[in-house]
DNA sequence: ATATAATATGAGTATAAACTCATGTGAAAA
DNA sequence: TTTTCACATGAGTTTATACTCATATTATAT
């Protein structure tokens, strides 16, 4: 049994992962990187429409993945915590290190081999 | 401009994050931990129905988040890469370290302060 | 061969998420 | 004070995801 607090933390983490678990949002986060970027810059870098970029930025903003600061006409977005980049980089290494997701054939579930195991 | 390979990697990473970006699946992953656990054990630990657990396990299996090994009646699930746990732990720290997601009030977008910044 | 225990799966439904369009807003410039 | 630039937003549509139910499969025990 898990404490309510743990469940809260888990849900918070899941929510955060879900926000990053979208190719466009992940691309936006990566294009922001350690800098502060205006929406226009992000639009240009991502190739997405302004509306779509704003749509995703709102989601990221509400999840506190990004922060904003206005300067004249421009609103600059930056990552709330740039150490996120290291975590993502580490995950990416995991995925490309053929330990995860890289194998062409998923593990079979039916008809696995029956060799003795555990006990 | 990004290379096709980068986009592939990004999409793979996003897909992976999306799989973990669900509270039930994250709970399942955490309940598996460094061990190998049968579906029955996971059902008991999670409190979810067997069907729902199997439903999510399939998604995790197809994303190579988990591996399976059958032993008699039982099919044991384990994390494909247990170092995932460290990454999750680090992310969780980020979120509870009030750098991300913990602030009660999201950053305002309209009416930000206008102090000189950048240049 | 039949029954049973553990788990998977296809099909359906409900909900949520992604995306688009048209329009609104805030700040600065003309 | 009107226009323009950069960006946001509400509403609507499409697509995807989560979940459930009934049933199938696989291995073991009887």
GROMACS .gro file of C-alpha atoms (C1' of nucleotides) in nm:
model
  298
    1UNK     CA    1   0.000   0.000   0.000
    2UNK     CA    2   0.119   0.345  -0.090
    3UNK     CA    3   0.071   0.672   0.088
    4UNK     CA    4  -0.157   0.934  -0.060
    5UNK     CA    5   0.144   1.156  -0.095
    6UNK     CA    6   0.318   0.896  -0.306
    7UNK     CA    7   0.017   0.870  -0.530
    8UNK     CA    8   0.011   1.248  -0.563
    9UNK     CA    9   0.377   1.250  -0.653
   10UNK     CA   10   0.323   0.972  -0.899
   11UNK     CA   11   0.037   1.153  -1.063
   12UNK     CA   12   0.235   1.471  -1.079
   13UNK     CA   13   0.521   1.290  -1.241
   14UNK     CA   14   0.287   1.116  -1.486
   15UNK     CA   15   0.132   1.447  -1.579
   16UNK     CA   16   0.474   1.592  -1.639
   17UNK     CA   17   0.583   1.298  -1.852
   18UNK     CA   18   0.263   1.322  -2.050
   19UNK     CA   19   0.333   1.684  -2.133
   20UNK     CA   20   0.674   1.588  -2.267
   21UNK     CA   21   0.538   1.274  -2.428
   22UNK     CA   22   0.430   1.455  -2.738
   23UNK     CA   23   0.664   1.488  -3.029
   24UNK     CA   24   0.580   1.851  -3.096
   25UNK     CA   25   0.611   1.958  -2.735
   26UNK     CA   26   0.933   1.767  -2.692
   27UNK     CA   27   1.065   1.936  -3.004
   28UNK     CA   28   0.965   2.272  -2.865
   29UNK     CA   29   1.135   2.200  -2.533
   30UNK     CA   30   1.451   2.088  -2.709
   31UNK     CA   31   1.450   2.388  -2.940
   32UNK     CA   32   1.427   2.617  -2.640
   33UNK     CA   33   1.719   2.440  -2.479
   34UNK     CA   34   1.912   2.647  -2.230
   35UNK     CA   35   1.812   2.973  -2.395
   36UNK     CA   36   1.511   3.198  -2.383
   37UNK     CA   37   1.325   3.197  -2.710
   38UNK     CA   38   1.041   3.400  -2.847
   39UNK     CA   39   0.739   3.230  -2.996
   40UNK     CA   40   0.844   3.348  -3.338
   41UNK     CA   41   1.180   3.180  -3.299
   42UNK     CA   42   1.014   2.861  -3.184
   43UNK     CA   43   0.773   2.872  -3.476
   44UNK     CA   44   1.060   2.908  -3.717
   45UNK     CA   45   1.267   2.634  -3.554
   46UNK     CA   46   0.982   2.388  -3.527
   47UNK     CA   47   0.809   2.445  -3.856
   48UNK     CA   48   0.474   2.436  -3.677
   49UNK     CA   49   0.203   2.697  -3.716
   50UNK     CA   50   0.197   2.984  -3.471
   51UNK     CA   51  -0.139   2.873  -3.341
   52UNK     CA   52  -0.021   2.521  -3.280
   53UNK     CA   53   0.294   2.640  -3.108
   54UNK     CA   54   0.093   2.865  -2.880
   55UNK     CA   55  -0.144   2.580  -2.814
   56UNK     CA   56   0.139   2.356  -2.697
   57UNK     CA   57   0.317   2.634  -2.511
   58UNK     CA   58   0.010   2.687  -2.303
   59UNK     CA   59   0.007   2.324  -2.201
   60UNK     CA   60   0.374   2.341  -2.115
   61UNK     CA   61   0.323   2.664  -1.927
   62UNK     CA   62   0.038   2.525  -1.721
   63UNK     CA   63   0.252   2.224  -1.634
   64UNK     CA   64   0.532   2.461  -1.537
   65UNK     CA   65   0.765   2.301  -1.785
   66UNK     CA   66   0.838   2.647  -1.923
   67UNK     CA   67   0.840   3.000  -1.787
   68UNK     CA   68   0.765   3.321  -1.971
   69UNK     CA   69   0.891   3.674  -1.965
   70UNK     CA   70   0.759   3.948  -2.184
   71UNK     CA   71   0.986   4.199  -2.348
   72UNK     CA   72   0.804   4.448  -2.565
   73UNK     CA   73   0.620   4.271  -2.839
   74UNK     CA   74   0.793   3.950  -2.759
   75UNK     CA   75   0.729   3.684  -2.500
   76UNK     CA   76   1.031   3.475  -2.424
   77UNK     CA   77   0.995   3.116  -2.317
   78UNK     CA   78   1.257   2.923  -2.127
   79UNK     CA   79   1.267   2.589  -1.951
   80UNK     CA   80   1.173   2.613  -1.584
   81UNK     CA   81   1.455   2.376  -1.504
   82UNK     CA   82   1.724   2.333  -1.764
   83UNK     CA   83   1.852   2.020  -1.592
   84UNK     CA   84   1.556   1.863  -1.767
   85UNK     CA   85   1.779   1.858  -2.073
   86UNK     CA   86   2.025   1.627  -1.904
   87UNK     CA   87   1.751   1.392  -1.798
   88UNK     CA   88   1.614   1.383  -2.151
   89UNK     CA   89   1.958   1.327  -2.289
   90UNK     CA   90   2.011   1.037  -2.054
   91UNK     CA   91   1.678   0.885  -2.152
   92UNK     CA   92   1.761   0.928  -2.516
   93UNK     CA   93   2.086   0.743  -2.460
   94UNK     CA   94   1.894   0.463  -2.296
   95UNK     CA   95   1.666   0.435  -2.596
   96UNK     CA   96   1.941   0.438  -2.850
   97UNK     CA   97   2.160   0.206  -2.652
   98UNK     CA   98   1.936  -0.078  -2.768
   99UNK     CA   99   1.832  -0.151  -2.417
  100UNK     CA  100   1.496   0.004  -2.480
  101UNK     CA  101   1.279   0.064  -2.781
  102UNK     CA  102   1.551  -0.002  -3.036
  103UNK     CA  103   1.500  -0.371  -3.088
  104UNK     CA  104   1.321  -0.441  -3.411
  105UNK     CA  105   1.120  -0.732  -3.274
  106UNK     CA  106   0.919  -0.690  -2.956
  107UNK     CA  107   0.942  -0.968  -2.701
  108UNK     CA  108   0.704  -1.252  -2.784
  109UNK     CA  109   0.441  -1.318  -2.523
  110UNK     CA  110   0.283  -1.631  -2.652
  111UNK     CA  111   0.525  -1.922  -2.694
  112UNK     CA  112   0.813  -1.800  -2.479
  113UNK     CA  113   1.091  -2.040  -2.410
  114UNK     CA  114   1.037  -2.260  -2.111
  115UNK     CA  115   1.380  -2.301  -1.960
  116UNK     CA  116   1.396  -2.331  -1.584
  117UNK     CA  117   1.400  -1.997  -1.414
  118UNK     CA  118   1.349  -1.861  -1.068
  119UNK     CA  119   1.353  -2.135  -0.806
  120UNK     CA  120   1.708   2.236  -3.933
  121UNK     CA  121   1.728   1.894  -3.782
  122UNK     CA  122   1.833   1.567  -3.935
  123UNK     CA  123   1.576   1.297  -4.001
  124UNK     CA  124   1.760   1.084  -3.751
  125UNK     CA  125   1.715   1.346  -3.483
  126UNK     CA  126   1.346   1.362  -3.553
  127UNK     CA  127   1.328   0.983  -3.532
  128UNK     CA  128   1.507   0.990  -3.199
  129UNK     CA  129   1.283   1.264  -3.076
  130UNK     CA  130   0.973   1.076  -3.177
  131UNK     CA  131   1.100   0.760  -3.015
  132UNK     CA  132   1.169   0.949  -2.695
  133UNK     CA  133   0.828   1.115  -2.705
  134UNK     CA  134   0.661   0.781  -2.754
  135UNK     CA  135   0.851   0.642  -2.459
  136UNK     CA  136   0.760   0.935  -2.239
  137UNK     CA  137   0.399   0.902  -2.343
  138UNK     CA  138   0.394   0.541  -2.231
  139UNK     CA  139   0.520   0.645  -1.888
  140UNK     CA  140   0.302   0.953  -1.886
  141UNK     CA  141   0.004   0.766  -1.754
  142UNK     CA  142  -0.053   0.733  -1.384
  143UNK     CA  143  -0.150   0.368  -1.398
  144UNK     CA  144   0.141   0.267  -1.618
  145UNK     CA  145   0.384   0.467  -1.410
  146UNK     CA  146   0.248   0.295  -1.101
  147UNK     CA  147   0.292  -0.042  -1.266
  148UNK     CA  148   0.649   0.039  -1.363
  149UNK     CA  149   0.728   0.155  -1.012
  150UNK     CA  150   0.564  -0.147  -0.856
  151UNK     CA  151   0.777  -0.373  -1.072
  152UNK     CA  152   1.087  -0.186  -0.965
  153UNK     CA  153   1.406  -0.386  -0.987
  154UNK     CA  154   1.224  -0.716  -0.950
  155UNK     CA  155   1.038  -0.948  -1.179
  156UNK     CA  156   0.671  -0.956  -1.098
  157UNK     CA  157   0.384  -1.169  -1.216
  158UNK     CA  158   0.066  -1.007  -1.342
  159UNK     CA  159  -0.114  -1.130  -1.034
  160UNK     CA  160   0.136  -0.954  -0.812
  161UNK     CA  161   0.102  -0.636  -1.012
  162UNK     CA  162  -0.275  -0.657  -0.996
  163UNK     CA  163  -0.260  -0.690  -0.621
  164UNK     CA  164  -0.009  -0.410  -0.577
  165UNK     CA  165  -0.188  -0.170  -0.808
  166UNK     CA  166  -0.545  -0.238  -0.717
  167UNK     CA  167  -0.637  -0.231  -1.084
  168UNK     CA  168  -0.840  -0.498  -1.259
  169UNK     CA  169  -0.655  -0.782  -1.428
  170UNK     CA  170  -0.785  -0.674  -1.765
  171UNK     CA  171  -0.669  -0.320  -1.718
  172UNK     CA  172  -0.328  -0.430  -1.598
  173UNK     CA  173  -0.289  -0.656  -1.899
  174UNK     CA  174  -0.405  -0.374  -2.121
  175UNK     CA  175  -0.135  -0.143  -1.992
  176UNK     CA  176   0.130  -0.413  -1.983
  177UNK     CA  177   0.080  -0.471  -2.350
  178UNK     CA  178   0.143  -0.106  -2.422
  179UNK     CA  179   0.453  -0.112  -2.207
  180UNK     CA  180   0.569  -0.435  -2.368
  181UNK     CA  181   0.526  -0.300  -2.720
  182UNK     CA  182   0.724   0.007  -2.621
  183UNK     CA  183   0.991  -0.219  -2.476
  184UNK     CA  184   0.957  -0.059  -2.138
  185UNK     CA  185   0.914  -0.405  -1.990
  186UNK     CA  186   1.027  -0.756  -2.078
  187UNK     CA  187   0.849  -1.082  -2.008
  188UNK     CA  188   0.946  -1.431  -1.913
  189UNK     CA  189   0.703  -1.710  -1.864
  190UNK     CA  190   0.736  -1.963  -1.586
  191UNK     CA  191   0.457  -2.213  -1.574
  192UNK     CA  192   0.126  -2.043  -1.533
  193UNK     CA  193   0.296  -1.717  -1.457
  194UNK     CA  194   0.441  -1.452  -1.678
  195UNK     CA  195   0.694  -1.236  -1.505
  196UNK     CA  196   0.740  -0.876  -1.606
  197UNK     CA  197   1.051  -0.676  -1.540
  198UNK     CA  198   1.180  -0.340  -1.653
  199UNK     CA  199   1.389  -0.361  -1.969
  200UNK     CA  200   1.631  -0.116  -1.817
  201UNK     CA  201   1.618  -0.070  -1.443
  202UNK     CA  202   1.821   0.248  -1.467
  203UNK     CA  203   1.491   0.397  -1.570
  204UNK     CA  204   1.414   0.402  -1.200
  205UNK     CA  205   1.699   0.639  -1.133
  206UNK     CA  206   1.587   0.871  -1.409
  207UNK     CA  207   1.234   0.873  -1.274
  208UNK     CA  208   1.363   0.934  -0.927
  209UNK     CA  209   1.563   1.228  -1.049
  210UNK     CA  210   1.264   1.371  -1.233
  211UNK     CA  211   1.052   1.326  -0.925
  212UNK     CA  212   1.308   1.520  -0.725
  213UNK     CA  213   1.292   1.798  -0.981
  214UNK     CA  214   0.917   1.816  -0.946
  215UNK     CA  215   0.913   1.814  -0.570
  216UNK     CA  216   1.203   2.052  -0.543
  217UNK     CA  217   0.959   2.329  -0.636
  218UNK     CA  218   1.149   2.401  -0.950
  219UNK     CA  219   0.879   2.242  -1.161
  220UNK     CA  220   0.511   2.178  -1.121
  221UNK     CA  221   0.503   2.245  -0.750
  222UNK     CA  222   0.425   2.615  -0.758
  223UNK     CA  223   0.065   2.681  -0.674
  224UNK     CA  224   0.025   2.969  -0.917
  225UNK     CA  225   0.127   2.925  -1.281
  226UNK     CA  226   0.326   3.202  -1.438
  227UNK     CA  227   0.103   3.481  -1.565
  228UNK     CA  228   0.118   3.548  -1.935
  229UNK     CA  229  -0.083   3.862  -1.968
  230UNK     CA  230   0.050   4.153  -1.767
  231UNK     CA  231   0.403   4.036  -1.697
  232UNK     CA  232   0.640   4.281  -1.540
  233UNK     CA  233   0.824   4.502  -1.780
  234UNK     CA  234   1.165   4.546  -1.624
  235UNK     CA  235   1.453   4.573  -1.865
  236UNK     CA  236   1.580   4.234  -1.968
  237UNK     CA  237   1.799   4.091  -2.237
  238UNK     CA  238   2.013   4.356  -2.400
  239DA     C1'  239  -0.971  -3.557  -2.182
  240DT     C1'  240  -1.149  -3.207  -1.858
  241DA     C1'  241  -1.098  -2.863  -1.549
  242DT     C1'  242  -0.867  -2.480  -1.366
  243DA     C1'  243  -0.547  -2.096  -1.296
  244DA     C1'  244  -0.307  -1.709  -1.500
  245DT     C1'  245  -0.300  -1.404  -1.850
  246DA     C1'  246  -0.411  -1.209  -2.320
  247DT     C1'  247  -0.703  -1.013  -2.663
  248DG     C1'  248  -1.080  -0.823  -2.990
  249DA     C1'  249  -1.444  -0.522  -3.000
  250DG     C1'  250  -1.690  -0.166  -2.825
  251DT     C1'  251  -1.759   0.286  -2.570
  252DA     C1'  252  -1.637   0.698  -2.333
  253DT     C1'  253  -1.322   1.047  -2.262
  254DA     C1'  254  -0.943   1.322  -2.363
  255DA     C1'  255  -0.606   1.503  -2.640
  256DA     C1'  256  -0.434   1.719  -3.079
  257DC     C1'  257  -0.520   2.026  -3.415
  258DT     C1'  258  -0.754   2.420  -3.688
  259DC     C1'  259  -1.000   2.845  -3.762
  260DA     C1'  260  -1.144   3.279  -3.662
  261DT     C1'  261  -1.087   3.633  -3.362
  262DG     C1'  262  -0.909   3.887  -2.952
  263DT     C1'  263  -0.535   4.128  -2.684
  264DG     C1'  264  -0.128   4.392  -2.535
  265DA     C1'  265   0.254   4.669  -2.654
  266DA     C1'  266   0.480   4.966  -2.957
  267DA     C1'  267   0.515   5.244  -3.369
  268DA     C1'  268   0.330   5.563  -3.701
  269DT     C1'  269  -0.553   5.706  -3.208
  270DT     C1'  270  -0.493   5.398  -3.560
  271DT     C1'  271  -0.222   5.045  -3.726
  272DT     C1'  272   0.082   4.675  -3.687
  273DC     C1'  273   0.332   4.309  -3.479
  274DA     C1'  274   0.363   3.914  -3.177
  275DC     C1'  275   0.105   3.618  -2.944
  276DA     C1'  276  -0.314   3.413  -2.703
  277DT     C1'  277  -0.765   3.207  -2.681
  278DG     C1'  278  -1.254   3.002  -2.737
  279DA     C1'  279  -1.498   2.694  -2.999
  280DG     C1'  280  -1.534   2.325  -3.298
  281DT     C1'  281  -1.357   1.887  -3.522
  282DT     C1'  282  -1.087   1.491  -3.566
  283DT     C1'  283  -0.803   1.147  -3.386
  284DA     C1'  284  -0.615   0.890  -3.017
  285DT     C1'  285  -0.622   0.693  -2.572
  286DA     C1'  286  -0.820   0.472  -2.157
  287DC     C1'  287  -1.120   0.158  -2.003
  288DT     C1'  288  -1.464  -0.246  -1.987
  289DC     C1'  289  -1.676  -0.678  -2.118
  290DA     C1'  290  -1.683  -1.112  -2.293
  291DT     C1'  291  -1.408  -1.460  -2.455
  292DA     C1'  292  -0.975  -1.691  -2.594
  293DT     C1'  293  -0.519  -1.894  -2.498
  294DT     C1'  294  -0.158  -2.137  -2.259
  295DA     C1'  295   0.017  -2.430  -1.927
  296DT     C1'  296  -0.066  -2.734  -1.546
  297DA     C1'  297  -0.319  -3.045  -1.255
  298DT     C1'  298  -0.671  -3.408  -1.204
   0.00000   0.00000   0.00000
